[in-house]
PDB file of C-alpha atoms in Angstrom:
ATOM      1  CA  UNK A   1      -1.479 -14.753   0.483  1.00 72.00           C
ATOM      2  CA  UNK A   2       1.584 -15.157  -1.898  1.00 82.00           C
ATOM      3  CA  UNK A   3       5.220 -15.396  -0.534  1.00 90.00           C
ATOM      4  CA  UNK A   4       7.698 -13.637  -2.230  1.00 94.00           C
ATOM      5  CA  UNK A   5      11.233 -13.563  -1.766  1.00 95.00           C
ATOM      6  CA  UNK A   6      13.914 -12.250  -3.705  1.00 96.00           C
ATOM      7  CA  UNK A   7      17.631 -12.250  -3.611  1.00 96.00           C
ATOM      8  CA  UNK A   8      19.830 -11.096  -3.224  1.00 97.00           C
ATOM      9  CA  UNK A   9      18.901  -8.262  -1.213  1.00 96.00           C
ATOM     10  CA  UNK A  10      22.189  -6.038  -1.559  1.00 97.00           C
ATOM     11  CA  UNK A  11      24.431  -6.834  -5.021  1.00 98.00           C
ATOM     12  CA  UNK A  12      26.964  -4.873  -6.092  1.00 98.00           C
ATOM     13  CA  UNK A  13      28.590  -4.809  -9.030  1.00 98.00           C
ATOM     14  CA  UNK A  14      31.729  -3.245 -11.451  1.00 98.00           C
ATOM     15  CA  UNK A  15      29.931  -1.322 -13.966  1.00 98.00           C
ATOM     16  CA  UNK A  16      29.803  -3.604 -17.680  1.00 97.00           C
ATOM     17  CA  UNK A  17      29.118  -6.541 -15.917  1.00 98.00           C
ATOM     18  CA  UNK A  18      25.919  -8.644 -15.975  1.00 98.00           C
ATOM     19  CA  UNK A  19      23.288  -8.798 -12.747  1.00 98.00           C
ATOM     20  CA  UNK A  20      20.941 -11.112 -11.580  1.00 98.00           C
ATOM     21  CA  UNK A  21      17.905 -11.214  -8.989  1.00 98.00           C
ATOM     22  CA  UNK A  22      16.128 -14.111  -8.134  1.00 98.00           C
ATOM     23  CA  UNK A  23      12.247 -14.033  -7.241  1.00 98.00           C
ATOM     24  CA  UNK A  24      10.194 -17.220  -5.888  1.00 97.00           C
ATOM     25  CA  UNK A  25       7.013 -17.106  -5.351  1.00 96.00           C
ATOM     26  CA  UNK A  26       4.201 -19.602  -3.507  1.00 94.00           C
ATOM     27  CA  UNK A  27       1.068 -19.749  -5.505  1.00 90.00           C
ATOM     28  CA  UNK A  28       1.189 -22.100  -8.495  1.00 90.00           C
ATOM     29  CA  UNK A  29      -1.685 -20.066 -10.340  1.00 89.00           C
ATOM     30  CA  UNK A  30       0.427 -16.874 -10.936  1.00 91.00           C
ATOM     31  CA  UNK A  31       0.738 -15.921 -14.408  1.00 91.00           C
ATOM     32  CA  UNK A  32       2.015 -12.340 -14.630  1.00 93.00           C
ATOM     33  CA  UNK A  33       5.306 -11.553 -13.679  1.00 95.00           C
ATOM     34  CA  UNK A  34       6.879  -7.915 -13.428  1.00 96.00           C
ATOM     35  CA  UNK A  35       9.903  -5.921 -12.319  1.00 98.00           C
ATOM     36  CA  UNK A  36       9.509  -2.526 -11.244  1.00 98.00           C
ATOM     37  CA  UNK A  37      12.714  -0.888 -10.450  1.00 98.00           C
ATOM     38  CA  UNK A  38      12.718   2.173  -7.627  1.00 98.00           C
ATOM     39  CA  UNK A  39      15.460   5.241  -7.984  1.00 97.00           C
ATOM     40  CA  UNK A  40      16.406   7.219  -4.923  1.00 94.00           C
ATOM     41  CA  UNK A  41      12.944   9.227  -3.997  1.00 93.00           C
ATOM     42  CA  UNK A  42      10.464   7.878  -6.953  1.00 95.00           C
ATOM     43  CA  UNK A  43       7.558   5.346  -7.094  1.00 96.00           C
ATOM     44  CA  UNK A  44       8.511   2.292  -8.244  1.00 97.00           C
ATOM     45  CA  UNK A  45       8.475   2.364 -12.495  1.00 97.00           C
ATOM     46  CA  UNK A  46       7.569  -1.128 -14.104  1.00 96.00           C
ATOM     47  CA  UNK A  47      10.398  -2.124 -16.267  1.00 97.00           C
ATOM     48  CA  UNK A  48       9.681  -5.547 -18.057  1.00 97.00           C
ATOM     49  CA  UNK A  49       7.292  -7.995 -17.178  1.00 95.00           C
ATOM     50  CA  UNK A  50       6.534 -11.394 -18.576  1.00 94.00           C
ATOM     51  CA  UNK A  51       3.543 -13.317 -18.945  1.00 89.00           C
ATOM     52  CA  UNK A  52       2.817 -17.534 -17.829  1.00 80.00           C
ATOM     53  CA  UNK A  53       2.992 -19.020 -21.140  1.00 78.00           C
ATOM     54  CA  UNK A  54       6.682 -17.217 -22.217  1.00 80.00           C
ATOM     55  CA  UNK A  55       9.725 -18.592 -20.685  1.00 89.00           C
ATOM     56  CA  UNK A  56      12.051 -15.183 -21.410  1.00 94.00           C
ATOM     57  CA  UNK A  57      11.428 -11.646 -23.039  1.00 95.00           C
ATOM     58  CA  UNK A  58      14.065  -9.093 -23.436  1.00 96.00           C
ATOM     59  CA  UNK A  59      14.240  -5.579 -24.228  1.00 95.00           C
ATOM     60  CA  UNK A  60      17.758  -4.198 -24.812  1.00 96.00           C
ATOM     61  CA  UNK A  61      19.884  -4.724 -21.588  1.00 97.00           C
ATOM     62  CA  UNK A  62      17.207  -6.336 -19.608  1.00 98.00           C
ATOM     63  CA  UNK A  63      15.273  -9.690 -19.487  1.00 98.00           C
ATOM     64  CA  UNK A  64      13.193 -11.938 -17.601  1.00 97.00           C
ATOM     65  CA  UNK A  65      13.204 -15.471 -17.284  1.00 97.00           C
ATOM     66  CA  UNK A  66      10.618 -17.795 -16.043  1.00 96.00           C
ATOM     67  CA  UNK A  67      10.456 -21.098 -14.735  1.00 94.00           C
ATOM     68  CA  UNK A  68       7.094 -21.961 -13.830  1.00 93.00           C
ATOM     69  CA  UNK A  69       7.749 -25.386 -12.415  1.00 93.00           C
ATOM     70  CA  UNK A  70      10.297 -24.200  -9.766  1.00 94.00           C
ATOM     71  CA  UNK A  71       8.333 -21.311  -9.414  1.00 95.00           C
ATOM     72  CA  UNK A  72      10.646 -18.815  -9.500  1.00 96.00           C
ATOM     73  CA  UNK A  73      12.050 -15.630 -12.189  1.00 97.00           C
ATOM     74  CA  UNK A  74      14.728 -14.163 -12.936  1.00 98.00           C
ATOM     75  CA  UNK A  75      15.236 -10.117 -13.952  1.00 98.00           C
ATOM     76  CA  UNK A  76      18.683  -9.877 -16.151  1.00 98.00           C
ATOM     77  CA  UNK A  77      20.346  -6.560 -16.525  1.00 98.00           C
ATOM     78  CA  UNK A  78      23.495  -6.694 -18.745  1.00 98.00           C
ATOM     79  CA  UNK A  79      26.497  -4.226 -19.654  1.00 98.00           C
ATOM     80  CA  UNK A  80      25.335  -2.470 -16.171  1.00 98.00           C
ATOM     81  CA  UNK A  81      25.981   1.257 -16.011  1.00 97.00           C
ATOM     82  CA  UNK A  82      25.800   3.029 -13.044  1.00 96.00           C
ATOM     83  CA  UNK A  83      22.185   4.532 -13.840  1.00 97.00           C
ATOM     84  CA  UNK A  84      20.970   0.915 -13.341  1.00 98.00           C
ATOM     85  CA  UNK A  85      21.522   1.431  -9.926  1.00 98.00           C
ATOM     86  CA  UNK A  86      18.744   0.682  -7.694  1.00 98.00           C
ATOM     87  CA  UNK A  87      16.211  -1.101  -6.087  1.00 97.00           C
ATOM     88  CA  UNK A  88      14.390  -3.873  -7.347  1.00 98.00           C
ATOM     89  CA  UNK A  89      11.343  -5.581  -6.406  1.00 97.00           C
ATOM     90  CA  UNK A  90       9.265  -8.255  -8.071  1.00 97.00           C
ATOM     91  CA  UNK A  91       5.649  -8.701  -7.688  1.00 95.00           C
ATOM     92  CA  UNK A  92       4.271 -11.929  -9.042  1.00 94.00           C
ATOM     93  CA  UNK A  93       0.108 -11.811  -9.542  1.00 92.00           C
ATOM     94  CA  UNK A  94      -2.419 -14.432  -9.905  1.00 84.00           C
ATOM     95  CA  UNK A  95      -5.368 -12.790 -11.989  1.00 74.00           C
ATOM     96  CA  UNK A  96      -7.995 -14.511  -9.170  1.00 70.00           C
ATOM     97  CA  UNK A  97      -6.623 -12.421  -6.256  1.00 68.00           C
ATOM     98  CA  UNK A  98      -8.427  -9.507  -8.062  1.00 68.00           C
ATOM     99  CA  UNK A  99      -5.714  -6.623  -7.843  1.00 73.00           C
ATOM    100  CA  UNK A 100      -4.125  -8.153  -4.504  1.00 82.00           C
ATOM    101  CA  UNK A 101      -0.385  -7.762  -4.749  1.00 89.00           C
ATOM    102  CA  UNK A 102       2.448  -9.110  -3.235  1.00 91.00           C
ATOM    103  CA  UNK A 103       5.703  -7.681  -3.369  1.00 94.00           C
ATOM    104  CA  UNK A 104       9.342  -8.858  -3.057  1.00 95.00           C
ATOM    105  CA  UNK A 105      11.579  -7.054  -0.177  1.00 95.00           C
ATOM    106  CA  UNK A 106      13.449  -5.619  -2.517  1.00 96.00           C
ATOM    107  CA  UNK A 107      17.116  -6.026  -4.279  1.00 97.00           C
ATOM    108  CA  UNK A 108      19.497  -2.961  -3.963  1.00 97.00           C
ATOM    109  CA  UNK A 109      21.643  -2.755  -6.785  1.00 98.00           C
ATOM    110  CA  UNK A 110      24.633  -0.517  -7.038  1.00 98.00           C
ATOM    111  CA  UNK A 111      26.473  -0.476  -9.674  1.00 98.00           C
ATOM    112  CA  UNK A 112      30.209   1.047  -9.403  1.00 96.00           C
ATOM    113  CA  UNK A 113      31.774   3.261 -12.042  1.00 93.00           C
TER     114      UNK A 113
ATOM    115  CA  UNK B   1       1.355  13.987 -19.266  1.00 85.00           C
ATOM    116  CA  UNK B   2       0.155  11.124 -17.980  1.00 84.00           C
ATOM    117  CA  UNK B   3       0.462  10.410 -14.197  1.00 94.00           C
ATOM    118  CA  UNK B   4      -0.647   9.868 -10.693  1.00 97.00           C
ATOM    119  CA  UNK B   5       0.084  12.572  -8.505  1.00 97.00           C
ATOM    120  CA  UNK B   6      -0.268  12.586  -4.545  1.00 98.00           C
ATOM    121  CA  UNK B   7      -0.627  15.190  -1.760  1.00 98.00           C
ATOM    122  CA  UNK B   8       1.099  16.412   0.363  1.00 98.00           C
ATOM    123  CA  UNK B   9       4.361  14.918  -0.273  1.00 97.00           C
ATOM    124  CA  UNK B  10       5.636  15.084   3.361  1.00 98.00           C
ATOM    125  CA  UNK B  11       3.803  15.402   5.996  1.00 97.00           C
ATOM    126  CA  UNK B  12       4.614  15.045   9.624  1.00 97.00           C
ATOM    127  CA  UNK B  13       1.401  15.237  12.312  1.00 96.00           C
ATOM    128  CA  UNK B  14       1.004  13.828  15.625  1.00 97.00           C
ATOM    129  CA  UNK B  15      -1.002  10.679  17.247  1.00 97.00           C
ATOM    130  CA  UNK B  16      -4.829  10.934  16.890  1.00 97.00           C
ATOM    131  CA  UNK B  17      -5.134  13.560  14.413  1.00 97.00           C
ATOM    132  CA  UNK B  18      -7.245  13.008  11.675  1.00 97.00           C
ATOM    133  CA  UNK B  19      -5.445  12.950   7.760  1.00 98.00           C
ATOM    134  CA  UNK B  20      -6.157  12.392   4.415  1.00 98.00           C
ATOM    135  CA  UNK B  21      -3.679  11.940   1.596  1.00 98.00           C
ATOM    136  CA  UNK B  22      -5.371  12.506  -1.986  1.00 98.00           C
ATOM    137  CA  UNK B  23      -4.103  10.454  -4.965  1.00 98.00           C
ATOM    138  CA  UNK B  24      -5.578  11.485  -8.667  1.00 98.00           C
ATOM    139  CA  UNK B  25      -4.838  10.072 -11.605  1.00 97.00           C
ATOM    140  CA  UNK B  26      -5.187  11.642 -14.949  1.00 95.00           C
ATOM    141  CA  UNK B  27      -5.152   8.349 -17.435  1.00 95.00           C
ATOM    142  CA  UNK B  28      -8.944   7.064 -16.717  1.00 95.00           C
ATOM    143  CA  UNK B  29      -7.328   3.976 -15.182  1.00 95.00           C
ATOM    144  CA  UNK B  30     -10.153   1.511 -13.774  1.00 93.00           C
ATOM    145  CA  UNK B  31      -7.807  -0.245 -11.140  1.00 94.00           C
ATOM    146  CA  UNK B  32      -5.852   1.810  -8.147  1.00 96.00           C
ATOM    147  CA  UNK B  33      -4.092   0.931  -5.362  1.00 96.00           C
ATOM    148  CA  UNK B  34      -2.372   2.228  -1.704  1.00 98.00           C
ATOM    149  CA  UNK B  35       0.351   0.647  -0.423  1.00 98.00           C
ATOM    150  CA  UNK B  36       3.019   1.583   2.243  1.00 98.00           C
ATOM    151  CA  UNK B  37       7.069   0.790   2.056  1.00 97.00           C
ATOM    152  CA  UNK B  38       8.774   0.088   5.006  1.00 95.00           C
ATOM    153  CA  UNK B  39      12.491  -0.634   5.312  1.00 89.00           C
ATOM    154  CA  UNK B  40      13.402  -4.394   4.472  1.00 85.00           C
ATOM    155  CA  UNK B  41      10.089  -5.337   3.754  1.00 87.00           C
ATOM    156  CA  UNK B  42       9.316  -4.352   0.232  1.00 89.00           C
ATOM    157  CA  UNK B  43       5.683  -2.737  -0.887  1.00 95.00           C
ATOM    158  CA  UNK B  44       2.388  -3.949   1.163  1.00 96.00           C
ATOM    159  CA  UNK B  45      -0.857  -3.688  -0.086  1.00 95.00           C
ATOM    160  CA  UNK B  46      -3.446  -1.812   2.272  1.00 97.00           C
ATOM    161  CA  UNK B  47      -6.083  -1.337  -0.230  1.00 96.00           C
ATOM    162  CA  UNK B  48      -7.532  -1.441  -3.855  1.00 94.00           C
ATOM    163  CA  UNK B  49      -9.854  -0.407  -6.299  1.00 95.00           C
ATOM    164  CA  UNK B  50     -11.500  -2.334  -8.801  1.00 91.00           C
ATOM    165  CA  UNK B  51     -14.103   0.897 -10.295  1.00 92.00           C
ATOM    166  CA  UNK B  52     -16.227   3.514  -8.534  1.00 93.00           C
ATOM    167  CA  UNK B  53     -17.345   3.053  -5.267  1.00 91.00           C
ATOM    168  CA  UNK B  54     -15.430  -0.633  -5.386  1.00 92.00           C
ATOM    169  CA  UNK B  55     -13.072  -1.355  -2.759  1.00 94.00           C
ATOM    170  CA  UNK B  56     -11.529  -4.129  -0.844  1.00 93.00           C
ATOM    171  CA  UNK B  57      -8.724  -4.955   1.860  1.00 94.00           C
ATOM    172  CA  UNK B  58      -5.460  -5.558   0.621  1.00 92.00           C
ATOM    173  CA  UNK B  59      -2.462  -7.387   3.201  1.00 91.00           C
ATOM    174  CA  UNK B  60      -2.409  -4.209   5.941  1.00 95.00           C
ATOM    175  CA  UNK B  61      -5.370  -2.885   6.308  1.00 97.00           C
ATOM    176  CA  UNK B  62      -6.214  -1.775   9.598  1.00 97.00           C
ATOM    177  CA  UNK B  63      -5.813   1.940  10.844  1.00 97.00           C
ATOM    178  CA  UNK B  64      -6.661   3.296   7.232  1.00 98.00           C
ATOM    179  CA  UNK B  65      -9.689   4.334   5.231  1.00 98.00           C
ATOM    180  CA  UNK B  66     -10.260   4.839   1.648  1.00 97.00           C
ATOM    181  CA  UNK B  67     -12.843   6.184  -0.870  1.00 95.00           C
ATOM    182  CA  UNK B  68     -13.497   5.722  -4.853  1.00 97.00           C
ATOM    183  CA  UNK B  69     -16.265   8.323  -5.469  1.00 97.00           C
ATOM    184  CA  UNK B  70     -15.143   9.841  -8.669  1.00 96.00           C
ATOM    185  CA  UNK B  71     -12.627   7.649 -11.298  1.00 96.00           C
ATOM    186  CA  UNK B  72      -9.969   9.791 -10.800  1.00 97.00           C
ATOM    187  CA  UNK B  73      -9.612  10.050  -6.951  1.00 98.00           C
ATOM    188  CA  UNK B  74      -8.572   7.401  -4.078  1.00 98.00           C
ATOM    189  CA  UNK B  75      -8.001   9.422  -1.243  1.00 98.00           C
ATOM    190  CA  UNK B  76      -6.361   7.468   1.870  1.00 98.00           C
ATOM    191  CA  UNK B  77      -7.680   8.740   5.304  1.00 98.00           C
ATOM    192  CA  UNK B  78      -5.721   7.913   8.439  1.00 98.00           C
ATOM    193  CA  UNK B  79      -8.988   8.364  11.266  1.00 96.00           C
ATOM    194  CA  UNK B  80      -6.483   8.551  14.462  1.00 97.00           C
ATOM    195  CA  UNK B  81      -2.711   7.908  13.460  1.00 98.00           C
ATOM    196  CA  UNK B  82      -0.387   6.328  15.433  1.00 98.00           C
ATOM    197  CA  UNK B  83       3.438   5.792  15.298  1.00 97.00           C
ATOM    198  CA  UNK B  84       3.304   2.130  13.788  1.00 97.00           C
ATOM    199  CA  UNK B  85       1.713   4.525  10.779  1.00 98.00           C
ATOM    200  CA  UNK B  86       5.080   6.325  10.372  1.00 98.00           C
ATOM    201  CA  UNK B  87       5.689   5.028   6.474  1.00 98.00           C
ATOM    202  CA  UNK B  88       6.397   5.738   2.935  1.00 98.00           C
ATOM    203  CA  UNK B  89       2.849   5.540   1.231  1.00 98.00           C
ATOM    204  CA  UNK B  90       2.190   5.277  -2.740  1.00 98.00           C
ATOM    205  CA  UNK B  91      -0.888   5.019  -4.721  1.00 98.00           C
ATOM    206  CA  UNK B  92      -1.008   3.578  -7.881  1.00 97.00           C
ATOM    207  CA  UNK B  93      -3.008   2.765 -11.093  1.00 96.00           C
ATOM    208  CA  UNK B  94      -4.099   0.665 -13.217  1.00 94.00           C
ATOM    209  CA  UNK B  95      -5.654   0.238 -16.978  1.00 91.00           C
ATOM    210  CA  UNK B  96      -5.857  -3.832 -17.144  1.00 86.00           C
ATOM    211  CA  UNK B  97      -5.874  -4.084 -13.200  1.00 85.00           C
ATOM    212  CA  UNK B  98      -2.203  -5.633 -13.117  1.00 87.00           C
ATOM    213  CA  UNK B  99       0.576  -3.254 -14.728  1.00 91.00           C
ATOM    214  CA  UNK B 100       0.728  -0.681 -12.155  1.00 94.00           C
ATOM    215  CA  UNK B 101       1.955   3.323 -12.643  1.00 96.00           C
ATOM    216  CA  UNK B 102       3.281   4.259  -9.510  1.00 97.00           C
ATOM    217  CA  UNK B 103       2.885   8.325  -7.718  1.00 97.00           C
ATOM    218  CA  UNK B 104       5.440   9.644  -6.394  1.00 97.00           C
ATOM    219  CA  UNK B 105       4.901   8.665  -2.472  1.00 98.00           C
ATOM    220  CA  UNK B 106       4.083  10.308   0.355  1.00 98.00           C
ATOM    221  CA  UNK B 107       6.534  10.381   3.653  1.00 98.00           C
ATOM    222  CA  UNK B 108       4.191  10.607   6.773  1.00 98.00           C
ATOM    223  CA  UNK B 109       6.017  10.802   9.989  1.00 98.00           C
ATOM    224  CA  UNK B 110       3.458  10.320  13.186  1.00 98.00           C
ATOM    225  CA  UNK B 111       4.788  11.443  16.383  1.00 97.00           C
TER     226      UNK B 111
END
């Protein structure tokens, strides 16, 4: 199957500045790409995602990046506020695994007032 | 409101004895999905949906059971737990089959 990994795992940072998690992933033929952030006690909640033929999409503090060729993304959260904090995972899917997901370990984010 | 909703929400049971966690979702979603979360190693797959009475292995499934006899429904069945079972499960759903909605887990503690 796919190999994720994603890093960091722990980042912490002073709340306004910018964050960044890394995902890389194995199979050349994925072509979705999602973030799904987890609060304290919830299911994860997808939070942007980007398809294979768009480098970057953002919606208001958050984007995603892609670079297909290194095969890797890139989730974005700027002006961090301390309800940002989190964990992260990202779950890149090739549409012929038919639903078969791989996900990330994770990235804790904490974000300090 | 739309949502997936699982039961119970905690559960704690001992080696061998038979359970079933139900997951329902009210959005007429095609696609679902169990998985289990274990510390450090993110979300894993144990098994899918694709429609009715349509289901396949995901990355972990041995020691579990699941059923798709109404749209709605994918209950997980545990036949004779053990320890190594002791795990955050979720079930999710899916309209297009890849952006997922996520319940709210289930904490099952085998002892």
């Amino acid at each position: 199957g796919e190999n994720v990994e994603q890093h960091p795992s722990t980042l912490s940072v002073q709340e306004g500045d910018s964050a960044v998690i890394k995902c890389t992933y194995s199979d050349s033929a994925s072509n979705y790409f999602p973030w799904y952030k987890q609060e304290l006690g919830k299911g994860p909640q997808l939070i942007i995602d980007i398809r294979s033929n768009v480098g970057e999409k953002k919606d208001q503090r958050i984007a995603v990046t892609l670079n297909k060729t290194a095969k890797h993304f890139s989730l974005h959260i700027t002006e961090t506020q301390p309800e940002d904090s989190a964990v992260y995972f990202c779950a890149p899917y090739t549409v012929y695994n038919f639903n078969k997901f791989y996900f990330g370990s994770g990235t804790k984010l904490n974000v300090k007032p | 409101e739309a949502q997936v909703t699982q039961n119970p929400r905690y559960l704690i049971t001992v080696t061998g004895k038979k359970l079933t966690v139900t997951c329902s979702q009210n959005m007429n979603h095609e696609y679902m999905s169990w998985y289990r979360q274990d510390p450090g190693l993110g979300l894993r797959q144990i098994y899918y949906s694709m429609n009715v009475e349509v289901t396949d292995k995901g990355d972990v499934p041995e020691g579990y059971k699941v059923s798709r006899k109404e749209k709605r429904n994918f209950p997980l069945i545990l036949e004779s737990p053990s320890p190594n079972q002791t795990s955050l499960y979720f079930c999710a759903s899916s309209l297009n089959g890849y952006e997922q909605y996520f319940g709210p887990g289930t904490r099952l503690t085998v002892t």
